[in-house]
Short mmCIF file of C-alpha atoms in Angstrom, two decimals:
data_model
loop_
_atom_site.label_atom_id
_atom_site.label_comp_id
_atom_site.label_asym_id
_atom_site.label_seq_id
_atom_site.Cartn_x
_atom_site.Cartn_y
_atom_site.Cartn_z
CA UNK Y 1 12.26 6.16 -6.13
CA UNK Y 2 9.55 3.55 -6.28
CA UNK Y 3 10.13 0.02 -5.10
CA UNK Y 4 9.62 -3.21 -7.00
CA UNK Y 5 10.62 -6.63 -5.72
CA UNK Y 6 9.26 -10.16 -5.56
CA UNK Y 7 7.89 -11.48 -2.29
CA UNK Y 8 8.77 -15.00 -1.12
CA UNK Y 9 7.59 -17.00 1.92
CA UNK Y 10 10.43 -18.61 3.83
CA UNK Y 11 10.80 -20.37 7.16
CA UNK Y 12 11.68 -18.14 10.09
CA UNK Y 13 13.52 -19.31 13.20
CA UNK Y 14 12.34 -18.04 16.57
CA UNK Y 15 14.50 -15.33 18.12
CA UNK Y 16 14.42 -13.20 21.25
CA UNK Y 17 12.05 -10.19 21.36
CA UNK Y 18 13.47 -6.97 19.97
CA UNK Y 19 12.51 -3.34 20.43
CA UNK Y 20 10.48 -1.59 17.78
CA UNK Y 21 11.89 1.77 16.62
CA UNK Y 22 11.07 4.59 14.20
CA UNK Y 23 12.70 4.12 10.80
CA UNK Y 24 14.80 6.99 9.55
CA UNK Y 25 17.25 9.48 11.11
CA UNK Y 26 14.39 11.60 12.45
CA UNK Y 27 11.90 9.65 14.58
CA UNK Y 28 8.59 9.35 12.83
CA UNK Y 29 9.70 10.78 9.49
CA UNK Y 30 9.92 7.77 7.15
CA UNK Y 31 10.33 9.88 4.02
CA UNK Y 32 13.91 10.78 4.84
CA UNK Y 33 14.90 7.17 4.26
CA UNK Y 34 14.28 7.50 0.54
CA UNK Y 35 14.22 11.15 -0.32
CA UNK Y 36 11.77 14.07 -0.37
CA UNK Y 37 8.01 13.50 -0.37
CA UNK Y 38 5.95 14.48 -3.43
CA UNK Y 39 4.29 17.87 -3.54
CA UNK Y 40 1.06 19.12 -5.06
CA UNK Y 41 -2.06 17.18 -5.88
CA UNK Y 42 -5.52 17.29 -4.40
CA UNK Y 43 -8.30 19.66 -5.37
CA UNK Y 44 -10.97 19.47 -2.67
CA UNK Y 45 -12.06 22.54 -0.76
CA UNK Y 46 -11.92 20.56 2.49
CA UNK Y 47 -10.02 17.43 3.38
CA UNK Y 48 -13.24 15.43 3.78
CA UNK Y 49 -14.06 14.10 0.35
CA UNK Y 50 -10.50 14.56 -0.87
CA UNK Y 51 -8.88 11.69 -2.74
CA UNK Y 52 -5.45 10.47 -1.53
CA UNK Y 53 -3.19 7.60 -2.50
CA UNK Y 54 -1.85 5.05 -0.02
CA UNK Y 55 0.33 2.00 0.24
CA UNK Y 56 2.08 -0.23 2.81
CA UNK Y 57 5.62 -1.33 2.00
CA UNK Y 58 8.19 -3.58 3.59
CA UNK Y 59 11.99 -3.58 3.47
CA UNK Y 60 14.88 -5.75 4.60
CA UNK Y 61 18.43 -6.42 3.64
CA UNK Y 62 17.18 -8.20 0.51
CA UNK Y 63 15.32 -5.19 -0.84
CA UNK Y 64 11.72 -3.84 -0.68
CA UNK Y 65 8.25 -4.65 -1.90
CA UNK Y 66 4.64 -3.52 -1.70
CA UNK Y 67 2.76 -5.30 1.03
CA UNK Y 68 -0.48 -3.62 -0.19
CA UNK Y 69 -1.51 -0.94 -2.61
CA UNK Y 70 -0.95 1.50 -3.98
CA UNK Y 71 -4.59 2.50 -4.21
CA UNK Y 72 -6.80 5.60 -3.93
CA UNK Y 73 -9.01 6.40 -0.92
CA UNK Y 74 -11.64 9.09 -0.46
CA UNK Y 75 -11.32 10.73 2.98
CA UNK Y 76 -14.33 10.15 5.19
CA UNK Y 77 -16.22 8.08 2.65
CA UNK Y 78 -15.76 4.72 4.36
CA UNK Y 79 -13.20 1.92 4.19
CA UNK Y 80 -11.17 1.29 1.05
CA UNK Y 81 -9.26 -1.90 0.21
CA UNK Y 82 -5.53 -1.61 -0.42
CA UNK Y 83 -5.03 -4.77 -2.53
CA UNK Y 84 -2.38 -7.25 -1.46
CA UNK Y 85 1.06 -6.89 -2.94
CA UNK Y 86 1.47 -10.62 -2.64
CA UNK Y 87 -1.94 -12.33 -3.14
CA UNK Y 88 -2.17 -15.57 -1.28
CA UNK Y 89 0.68 -14.54 1.00
CA UNK Y 90 -0.49 -11.22 2.44
CA UNK Y 91 -4.10 -10.20 3.25
CA UNK Y 92 -5.68 -7.15 1.60
CA UNK Y 93 -5.25 -4.12 3.85
CA UNK Y 94 -8.01 -1.56 4.60
CA UNK Y 95 -7.70 2.20 4.96
CA UNK Y 96 -10.38 4.18 6.76
CA UNK Y 97 -10.47 7.89 7.68
CA UNK Y 98 -12.61 10.38 9.57
CA UNK Y 99 -12.59 14.12 10.01
CA UNK Y 100 -13.89 16.15 12.98
CA UNK Y 101 -13.82 19.89 13.83
CA UNK Y 102 -13.84 21.43 17.28
CA UNK Y 103 -12.68 24.80 18.58
CA UNK Y 104 -10.92 25.84 15.40
CA UNK Y 105 -8.95 22.54 15.26
CA UNK Y 106 -9.48 19.92 12.57
CA UNK Y 107 -8.54 16.37 13.47
CA UNK Y 108 -7.94 13.68 10.85
CA UNK Y 109 -7.95 10.06 12.00
CA UNK Y 110 -6.42 7.51 9.66
CA UNK Y 111 -6.34 3.74 10.21
CA UNK Y 112 -4.71 1.06 8.01
CA UNK Y 113 -5.06 -2.57 8.98
CA UNK Y 114 -5.99 -6.06 7.96
CA UNK Y 115 -9.28 -6.38 9.82
CA UNK Y 116 -7.64 -7.46 13.04
CA UNK Y 117 -5.54 -10.11 11.31
CA UNK Y 118 -1.74 -9.97 10.92
CA UNK Y 119 -0.52 -7.43 8.37
CA UNK Y 120 1.71 -10.18 6.94
CA UNK Y 121 2.72 -13.69 7.90
CA UNK Y 122 5.77 -14.52 9.95
CA UNK Y 123 8.58 -15.60 7.73
CA UNK Y 124 7.67 -13.26 4.86
CA UNK Y 125 10.89 -12.33 3.01
CA UNK Y 126 12.13 -10.13 0.18
CA UNK Y 127 15.11 -11.31 -1.80
CA UNK Y 128 15.60 -14.16 0.60
CA UNK Y 129 15.89 -11.92 3.64
CA UNK Y 130 13.41 -11.13 6.41
CA UNK Y 131 11.37 -7.92 6.31
CA UNK Y 132 12.62 -5.84 9.23
CA UNK Y 133 10.97 -2.49 8.43
CA UNK Y 134 7.40 -1.57 7.48
CA UNK Y 135 6.24 1.80 6.07
CA UNK Y 136 2.71 3.21 6.05
CA UNK Y 137 2.64 5.75 3.22
CA UNK Y 138 -0.08 8.30 2.35
CA UNK Y 139 1.15 8.86 -0.20
CA UNK Y 140 4.74 9.52 0.92
CA UNK Y 141 7.09 8.16 -1.78
CA UNK Y 142 5.56 4.90 -2.91
CA UNK Y 143 1.82 5.42 -2.34
CA UNK Y 144 1.09 7.57 -5.42
CA UNK Y 145 0.82 11.27 -6.42
CA UNK Y 146 -2.28 12.47 -4.49
CA UNK Y 147 -1.58 14.14 -1.18
CA UNK Y 148 -4.09 15.28 1.41
CA UNK Y 149 -5.38 18.73 0.42
CA UNK Y 150 -7.16 21.16 2.67
CA UNK Y 151 -7.15 24.88 1.74
CA UNK Y 152 -8.66 25.59 5.21
CA UNK Y 153 -5.48 24.36 6.84
CA UNK Y 154 -4.12 27.38 8.74
CA UNK Y 155 -1.06 25.98 10.48
CA UNK Y 156 1.33 23.05 10.58
CA UNK Y 157 -0.11 19.55 11.02
CA UNK Y 158 1.07 17.57 14.06
CA UNK Y 159 -0.02 14.33 15.69
CA UNK Y 160 0.89 10.77 16.52
CA UNK Y 161 1.35 7.44 14.83
CA UNK Y 162 0.75 4.13 16.61
CA UNK Y 163 1.66 0.64 15.44
CA UNK Y 164 -1.20 -1.58 16.49
CA UNK Y 165 -1.21 -5.12 17.81
CA UNK Y 166 -3.80 -7.61 19.00
CA UNK Y 167 -7.08 -5.99 20.05
CA UNK Y 168 -5.91 -2.56 18.91
CA UNK Y 169 -3.16 -2.26 21.52
CA UNK Y 170 -0.44 0.29 20.79
CA UNK Y 171 2.88 -1.55 20.41
CA UNK Y 172 4.84 1.52 19.44
CA UNK Y 173 4.07 5.25 19.27
CA UNK Y 174 5.89 8.13 17.67
CA UNK Y 175 5.31 11.57 16.10
CA UNK Y 176 3.27 11.58 12.90
CA UNK Y 177 5.52 11.89 9.88
CA UNK Y 178 3.80 14.88 8.15
CA UNK Y 179 5.73 16.28 5.18
CA UNK Y 180 5.19 18.08 1.85
CA UNK Y 181 3.15 20.86 3.51
CA UNK Y 182 2.45 23.81 1.20
CA UNK Y 183 0.65 27.16 1.64
CA UNK Y 184 -2.16 25.66 -0.42
CA UNK Y 185 -2.84 23.09 2.25
CA UNK Y 186 -1.25 19.99 0.74
CA UNK Y 187 0.51 17.49 2.96
CA UNK Y 188 1.75 13.91 3.00
CA UNK Y 189 1.84 11.40 5.82
CA UNK Y 190 4.30 8.50 6.19
CA UNK Y 191 5.71 6.53 9.11
CA UNK Y 192 8.07 3.60 9.29
CA UNK Y 193 8.67 1.13 12.10
CA UNK Y 194 11.52 -1.32 12.24
CA UNK Y 195 13.60 -3.63 14.39
CA UNK Y 196 17.25 -4.81 14.23
CA UNK Y 197 18.34 -5.54 10.73
CA UNK Y 198 17.77 -9.13 9.70
CA UNK Y 199 15.11 -9.87 12.29
CA UNK Y 200 11.59 -10.81 11.24
CA UNK Y 201 9.20 -7.92 11.90
CA UNK Y 202 6.15 -10.13 11.55
CA UNK Y 203 7.23 -12.88 13.93
CA UNK Y 204 5.37 -12.35 17.24
CA UNK Y 205 8.36 -13.96 18.98
CA UNK Y 206 10.42 -10.98 17.78
CA UNK Y 207 7.95 -8.13 18.22
CA UNK Y 208 6.05 -9.44 21.21
CA UNK Y 209 2.70 -9.43 19.40
CA UNK Y 210 1.02 -9.77 16.02
CA UNK Y 211 1.19 -6.56 13.98
CA UNK Y 212 -2.34 -5.70 12.85
CA UNK Y 213 -2.24 -2.09 11.68
CA UNK Y 214 -1.25 1.54 12.03
CA UNK Y 215 -3.20 4.54 13.34
CA UNK Y 216 -2.59 8.31 12.89
CA UNK Y 217 -4.35 11.11 14.74
CA UNK Y 218 -3.37 14.38 13.10
CA UNK Y 219 -4.58 17.89 13.95
CA UNK Y 220 -4.14 21.41 12.53
CA UNK Y 221 -5.74 24.81 12.87
CA UNK Y 222 -8.60 25.94 10.65
CA UNK Y 223 -10.25 29.38 10.46
CA UNK Y 224 -12.81 29.95 13.23
CA UNK Y 225 -16.46 29.93 12.09
CA UNK Y 226 -17.71 33.32 10.95
CA UNK Y 227 -19.42 35.31 13.71
CA UNK Y 228 -21.39 37.68 11.48
CA UNK Y 229 -24.50 35.52 11.61
CA UNK Y 230 -24.38 35.33 15.34
CA UNK Y 231 -24.07 39.10 15.62
CA UNK Y 232 -27.02 39.52 13.27
CA UNK Y 233 -29.14 37.18 15.38
CA UNK Y 234 -28.25 39.14 18.53
CA UNK Y 235 -29.46 42.31 16.78
CA UNK Y 236 -32.79 40.72 15.89
CA UNK Y 237 -33.32 39.72 19.54
CA UNK Y 238 -32.62 43.28 20.65
CA UNK Y 239 -35.08 44.67 18.15
CA UNK Y 240 -37.82 42.31 19.28
CA UNK Y 241 -37.24 43.33 22.93
CA UNK Y 242 -37.77 47.01 22.07
CA UNK Y 243 -41.11 46.41 20.40
#
C-alpha cells in the first residue's frame, strides 16, 4: 500500500531525549510494518549499473508522507537526487552507492542523506501529529518497482544499517532489512527507525542529535573468479623453462 498525505509544519515543544528503536516486529525489517516487499525487476548482469528505485518516508499517529522521492538511481554511477516530498519544508535527499569485490564477497554500500543537513526540520508533522518513524526504502513498499538485481548473487545478503547524525556519527545501528530475495538475484532493502509514539523524531532535544542520513553496508557471496586462465599461464611458464 502506497502512502499519500499532506505535510504541515507545526510548532514542537521540547521534550526529554528518547531512545531510537527499529520499526517493526522484527528489528531492522521495516517491510513487515506494511506488508510484503515487491518482487522482480532489474535486468543488469551485475548490481553495478543496475537501476533501483528509492524513497524516504515518515509516519506518525496522523498518517504518513513521502519525505523524499520516489526516484530512480543507478548503482555506482554517482549521487542521485531524491526530490523533496515537501518542497520548502524538507531538503532534497541524495542517494549514493558503491560496489566492491574481494575474496568472493561483493559489498554494496548505500548512503541516503541531505548533504550533512537535517533530513527534515523539527516540528514537521503529518495530519497535525509529529513524525515519530522514518523509513529508508530501496525500493521496499513505497520506493517503486525496481529492486536491486545481481544474477551473480550466490547467497543471502546480510549487513547493517546505521542512522547517521552530525558529522556522520552513528546514532542507531541494526541489521539491514534485506527482503524480496529471489534465485535470480533480486532483493529489496528497507529499514525503519522510530521513537515513542507522538514524539518528534526530528527534534534534537528528543533524539539527542540532528538526523542527517542513513547508511547500509550489505554483503553477499559471488562466484570466485575463474582459475582456468591462471592455470594456462602456469603451463606457459613451465614450457618456457623446458626450452
